[in-house]
Short mmCIF file of C-alpha atoms in Angstrom, two decimals:
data_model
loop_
_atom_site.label_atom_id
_atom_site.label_comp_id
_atom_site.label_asym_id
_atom_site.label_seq_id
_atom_site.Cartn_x
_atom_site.Cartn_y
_atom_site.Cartn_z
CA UNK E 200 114.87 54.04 53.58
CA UNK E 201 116.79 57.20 53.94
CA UNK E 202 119.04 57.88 51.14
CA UNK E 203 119.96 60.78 48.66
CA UNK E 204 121.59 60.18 44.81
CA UNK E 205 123.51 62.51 43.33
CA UNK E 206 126.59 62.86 40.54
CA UNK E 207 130.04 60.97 41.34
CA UNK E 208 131.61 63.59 39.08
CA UNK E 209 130.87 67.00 37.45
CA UNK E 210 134.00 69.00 35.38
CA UNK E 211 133.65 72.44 34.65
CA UNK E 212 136.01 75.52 33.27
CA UNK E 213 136.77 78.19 35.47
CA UNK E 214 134.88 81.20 35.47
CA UNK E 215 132.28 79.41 34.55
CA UNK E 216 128.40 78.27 36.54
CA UNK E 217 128.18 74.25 37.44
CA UNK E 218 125.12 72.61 39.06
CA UNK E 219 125.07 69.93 41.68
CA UNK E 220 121.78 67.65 41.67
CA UNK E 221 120.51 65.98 44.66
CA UNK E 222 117.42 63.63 44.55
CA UNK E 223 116.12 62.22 48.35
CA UNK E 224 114.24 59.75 49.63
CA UNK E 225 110.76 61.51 50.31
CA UNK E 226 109.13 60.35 53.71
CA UNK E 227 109.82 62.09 56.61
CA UNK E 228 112.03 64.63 54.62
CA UNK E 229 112.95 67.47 57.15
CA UNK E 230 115.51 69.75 55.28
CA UNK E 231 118.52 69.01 52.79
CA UNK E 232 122.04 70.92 53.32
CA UNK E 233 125.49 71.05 51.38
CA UNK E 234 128.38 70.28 52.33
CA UNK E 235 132.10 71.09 50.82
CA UNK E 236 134.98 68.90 51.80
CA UNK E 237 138.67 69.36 50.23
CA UNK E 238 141.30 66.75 49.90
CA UNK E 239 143.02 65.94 53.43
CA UNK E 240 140.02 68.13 54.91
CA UNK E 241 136.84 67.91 57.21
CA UNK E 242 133.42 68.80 55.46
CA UNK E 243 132.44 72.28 55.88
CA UNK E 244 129.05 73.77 56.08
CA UNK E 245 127.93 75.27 52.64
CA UNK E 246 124.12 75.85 52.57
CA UNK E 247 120.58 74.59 54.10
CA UNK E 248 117.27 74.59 52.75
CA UNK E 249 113.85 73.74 54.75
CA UNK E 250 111.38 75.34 52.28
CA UNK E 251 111.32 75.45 48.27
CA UNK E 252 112.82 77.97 46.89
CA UNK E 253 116.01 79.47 46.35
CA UNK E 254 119.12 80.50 49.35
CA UNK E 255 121.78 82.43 48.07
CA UNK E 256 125.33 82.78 49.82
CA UNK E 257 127.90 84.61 47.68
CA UNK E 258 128.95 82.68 44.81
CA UNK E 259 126.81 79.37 46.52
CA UNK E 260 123.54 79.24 45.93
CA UNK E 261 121.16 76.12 47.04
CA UNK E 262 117.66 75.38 45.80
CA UNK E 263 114.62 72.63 47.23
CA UNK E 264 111.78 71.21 45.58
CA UNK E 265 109.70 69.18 47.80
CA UNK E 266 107.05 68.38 45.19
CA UNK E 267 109.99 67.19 43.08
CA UNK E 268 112.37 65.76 46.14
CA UNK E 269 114.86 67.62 44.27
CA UNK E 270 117.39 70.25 45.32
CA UNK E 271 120.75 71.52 43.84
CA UNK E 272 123.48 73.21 44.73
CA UNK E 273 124.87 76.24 42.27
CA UNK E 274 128.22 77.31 42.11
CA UNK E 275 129.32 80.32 40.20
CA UNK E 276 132.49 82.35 38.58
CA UNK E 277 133.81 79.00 39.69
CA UNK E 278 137.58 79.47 40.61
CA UNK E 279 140.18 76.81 41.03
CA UNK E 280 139.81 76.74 44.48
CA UNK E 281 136.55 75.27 44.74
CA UNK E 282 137.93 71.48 43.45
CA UNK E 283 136.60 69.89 46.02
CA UNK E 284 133.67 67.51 46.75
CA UNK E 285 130.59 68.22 47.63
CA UNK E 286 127.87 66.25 49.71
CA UNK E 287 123.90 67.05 49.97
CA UNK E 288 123.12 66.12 53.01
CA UNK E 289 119.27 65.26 54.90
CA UNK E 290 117.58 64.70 57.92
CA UNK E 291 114.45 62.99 58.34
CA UNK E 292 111.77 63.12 61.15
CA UNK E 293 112.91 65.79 62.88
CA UNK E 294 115.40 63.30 64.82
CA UNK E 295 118.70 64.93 64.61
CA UNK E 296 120.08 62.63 62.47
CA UNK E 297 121.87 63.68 59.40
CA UNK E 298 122.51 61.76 56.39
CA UNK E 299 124.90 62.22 53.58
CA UNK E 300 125.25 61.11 49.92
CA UNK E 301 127.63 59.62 48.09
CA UNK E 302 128.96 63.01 47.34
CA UNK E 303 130.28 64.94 44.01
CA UNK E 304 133.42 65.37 42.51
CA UNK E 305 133.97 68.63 41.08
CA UNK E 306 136.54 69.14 38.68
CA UNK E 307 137.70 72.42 37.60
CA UNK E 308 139.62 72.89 34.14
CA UNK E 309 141.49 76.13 33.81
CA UNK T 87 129.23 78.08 65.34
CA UNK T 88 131.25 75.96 67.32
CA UNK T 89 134.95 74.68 67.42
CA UNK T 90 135.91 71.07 67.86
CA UNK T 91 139.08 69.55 68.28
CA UNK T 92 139.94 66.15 68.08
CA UNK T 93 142.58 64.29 68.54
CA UNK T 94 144.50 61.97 67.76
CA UNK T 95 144.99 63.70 64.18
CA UNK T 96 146.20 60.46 62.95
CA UNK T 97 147.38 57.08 64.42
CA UNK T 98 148.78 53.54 63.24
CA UNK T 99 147.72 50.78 65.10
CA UNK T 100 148.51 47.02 65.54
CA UNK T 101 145.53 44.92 64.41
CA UNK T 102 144.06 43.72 67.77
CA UNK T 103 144.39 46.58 69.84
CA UNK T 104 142.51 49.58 70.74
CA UNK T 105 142.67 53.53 70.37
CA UNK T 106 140.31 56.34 71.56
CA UNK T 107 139.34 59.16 69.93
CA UNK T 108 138.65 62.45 71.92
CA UNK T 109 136.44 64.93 70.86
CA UNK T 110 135.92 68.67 72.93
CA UNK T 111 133.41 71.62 71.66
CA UNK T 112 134.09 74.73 72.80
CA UNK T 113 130.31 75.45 73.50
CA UNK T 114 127.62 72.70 75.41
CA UNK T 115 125.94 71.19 72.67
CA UNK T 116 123.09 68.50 73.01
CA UNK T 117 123.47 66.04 70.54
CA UNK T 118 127.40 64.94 69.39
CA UNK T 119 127.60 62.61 66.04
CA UNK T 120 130.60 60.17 64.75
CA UNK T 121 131.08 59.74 61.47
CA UNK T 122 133.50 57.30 59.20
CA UNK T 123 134.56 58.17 55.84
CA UNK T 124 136.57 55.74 53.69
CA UNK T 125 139.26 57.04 51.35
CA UNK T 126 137.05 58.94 48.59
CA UNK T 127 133.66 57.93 49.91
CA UNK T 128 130.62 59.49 51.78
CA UNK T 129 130.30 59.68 55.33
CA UNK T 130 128.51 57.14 57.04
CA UNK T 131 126.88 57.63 60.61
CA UNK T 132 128.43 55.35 62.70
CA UNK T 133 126.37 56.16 65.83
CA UNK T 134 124.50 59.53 68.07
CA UNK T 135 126.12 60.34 71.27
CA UNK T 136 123.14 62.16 74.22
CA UNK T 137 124.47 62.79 77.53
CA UNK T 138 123.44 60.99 80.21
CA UNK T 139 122.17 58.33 78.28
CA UNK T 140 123.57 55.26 76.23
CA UNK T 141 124.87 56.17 72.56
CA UNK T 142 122.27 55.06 69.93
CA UNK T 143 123.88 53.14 66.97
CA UNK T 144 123.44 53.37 63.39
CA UNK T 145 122.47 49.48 61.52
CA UNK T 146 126.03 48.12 61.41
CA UNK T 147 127.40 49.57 64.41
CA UNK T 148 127.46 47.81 67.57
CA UNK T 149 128.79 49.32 71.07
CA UNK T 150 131.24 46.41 71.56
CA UNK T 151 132.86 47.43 68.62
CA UNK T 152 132.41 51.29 69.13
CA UNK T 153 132.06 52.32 72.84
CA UNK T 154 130.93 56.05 73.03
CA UNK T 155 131.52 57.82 75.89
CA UNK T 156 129.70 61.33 76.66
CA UNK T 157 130.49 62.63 80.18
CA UNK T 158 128.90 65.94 79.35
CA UNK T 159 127.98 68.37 77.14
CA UNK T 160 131.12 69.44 75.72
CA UNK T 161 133.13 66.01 75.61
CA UNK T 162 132.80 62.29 73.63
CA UNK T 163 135.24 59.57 73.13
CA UNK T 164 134.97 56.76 70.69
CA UNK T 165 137.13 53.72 70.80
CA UNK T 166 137.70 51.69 67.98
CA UNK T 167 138.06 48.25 69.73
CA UNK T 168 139.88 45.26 68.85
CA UNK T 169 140.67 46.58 65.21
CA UNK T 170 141.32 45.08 62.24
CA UNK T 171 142.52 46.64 58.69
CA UNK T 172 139.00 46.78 57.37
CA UNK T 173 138.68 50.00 60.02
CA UNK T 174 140.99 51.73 58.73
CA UNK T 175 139.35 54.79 57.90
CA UNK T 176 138.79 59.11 59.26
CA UNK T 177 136.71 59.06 62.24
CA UNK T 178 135.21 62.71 62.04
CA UNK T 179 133.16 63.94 65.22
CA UNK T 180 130.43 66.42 64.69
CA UNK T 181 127.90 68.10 66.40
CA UNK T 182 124.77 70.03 65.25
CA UNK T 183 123.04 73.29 65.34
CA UNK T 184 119.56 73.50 64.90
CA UNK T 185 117.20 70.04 63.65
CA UNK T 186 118.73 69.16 60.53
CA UNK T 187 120.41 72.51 59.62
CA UNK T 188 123.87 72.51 59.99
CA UNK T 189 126.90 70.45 61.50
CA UNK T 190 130.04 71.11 62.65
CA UNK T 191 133.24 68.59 62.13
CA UNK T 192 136.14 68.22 64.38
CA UNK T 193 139.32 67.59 61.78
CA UNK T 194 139.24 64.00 61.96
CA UNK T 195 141.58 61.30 63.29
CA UNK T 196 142.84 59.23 60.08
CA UNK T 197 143.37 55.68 61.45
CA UNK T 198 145.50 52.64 59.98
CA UNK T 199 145.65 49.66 61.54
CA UNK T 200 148.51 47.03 60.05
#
């Protein structure tokens, strides 16, 4: 089947770097992205990666291992503002279709 | 990127009856998604809405339940028919760039039914 796993929770201190794990199903993998979605809000588009290796945007930064059907999300000089959850997200077989996972809860501790 | 809105924002309903949910992108996009997320859950696929053809349904998900309606490429409706309190829910639209890559949400439409 089509499903990704990752952490229900993750609590951090601000300033500081946290790392989101995300472990897919393997067959038919096409690409895995990240999504951040705050209380009351719609999910908004964080990161995508299609080939190993690492994408960096800003303080995000997203990383894929296909050999390992393994990616993370990294989140740095984390500031209060970035409580929030956060979903990996896959398609498989190049249909369109986009799955999501249970998604993270990121605390933040000042 | 693309804009959505939808609307209703938020609605309560009488169990029995029925409400629609519009979606408009300010672009023609192919390929227009609806999504349900519970109160602190994921978001699960609740079907794929082409134009010009029939909606295709996630396992679950049946079209009596959820009729989809996609007159072109900038428009979909879903109606939540004959509800009950168990779909009580967000009903987020979406739509896609690229195969996989990225999606765009609409703000959702937040839906109790008593």
């Amino acid at each position: 089947g089509q499903s990704l796993e990752q952490p229900s929770e993750v609590t951090a201190v601000e300033g500081a770097i946290v790392q989101i794990n995300c472990t897919y199903q393997t067959s038919g993998f096409y690409g895995l992205s990240w999504y951040q979605q705050h209380d009351g809000g719609a999910p908004t588009f964080l990161s995508y990666n299609a080939l190993d290796g690492l994408e960096e945007t800003g303080r995000f930064s997203s990383f894929l291992s296909r050999s390992d059907s393994y990616g993370y999300l990294l989140l740095q000089e984390l500031q209060m503002k970035d409580s929030a959850s956060y979903f990996c997200a896959a398609a498989w077989n190049r249909d369109d279709k986009i799955i999501f996972g249970k998604g993270t809860r990121l605390h933040i501790l000042p | 990127s693309a804009v959505i809105s939808q609307k209703p924002s938020r609605d309560i309903c009488q169990r029995g009856t029925s409400l629609t949910i519009q979606c408009q992108v300010d672009s023609q996009v192919t390929m227009m998604f609806w999504y349900r997320q519970q109160p602190g859950q994921s978001l699960t696929l609740i079907a794929t809405a082409n134009q010009g053809s029939e909606a295709t349904y996630e396992s679950g998900f049946v079209i009596d339940k959820f009729p989809i309606s996609r007159p072109n490429l900038t428009f979909s409706t879903l109606t939540v028919s004959n509800m009950s309190p168990e779909d009580s829910s967000i009903y987020l639209c979406s739509v896609g760039k690229g195969t996989g890559e990225k999606l765009f949400f609409g703000s959702g439409t937040q839906l109790s039914v008593l």
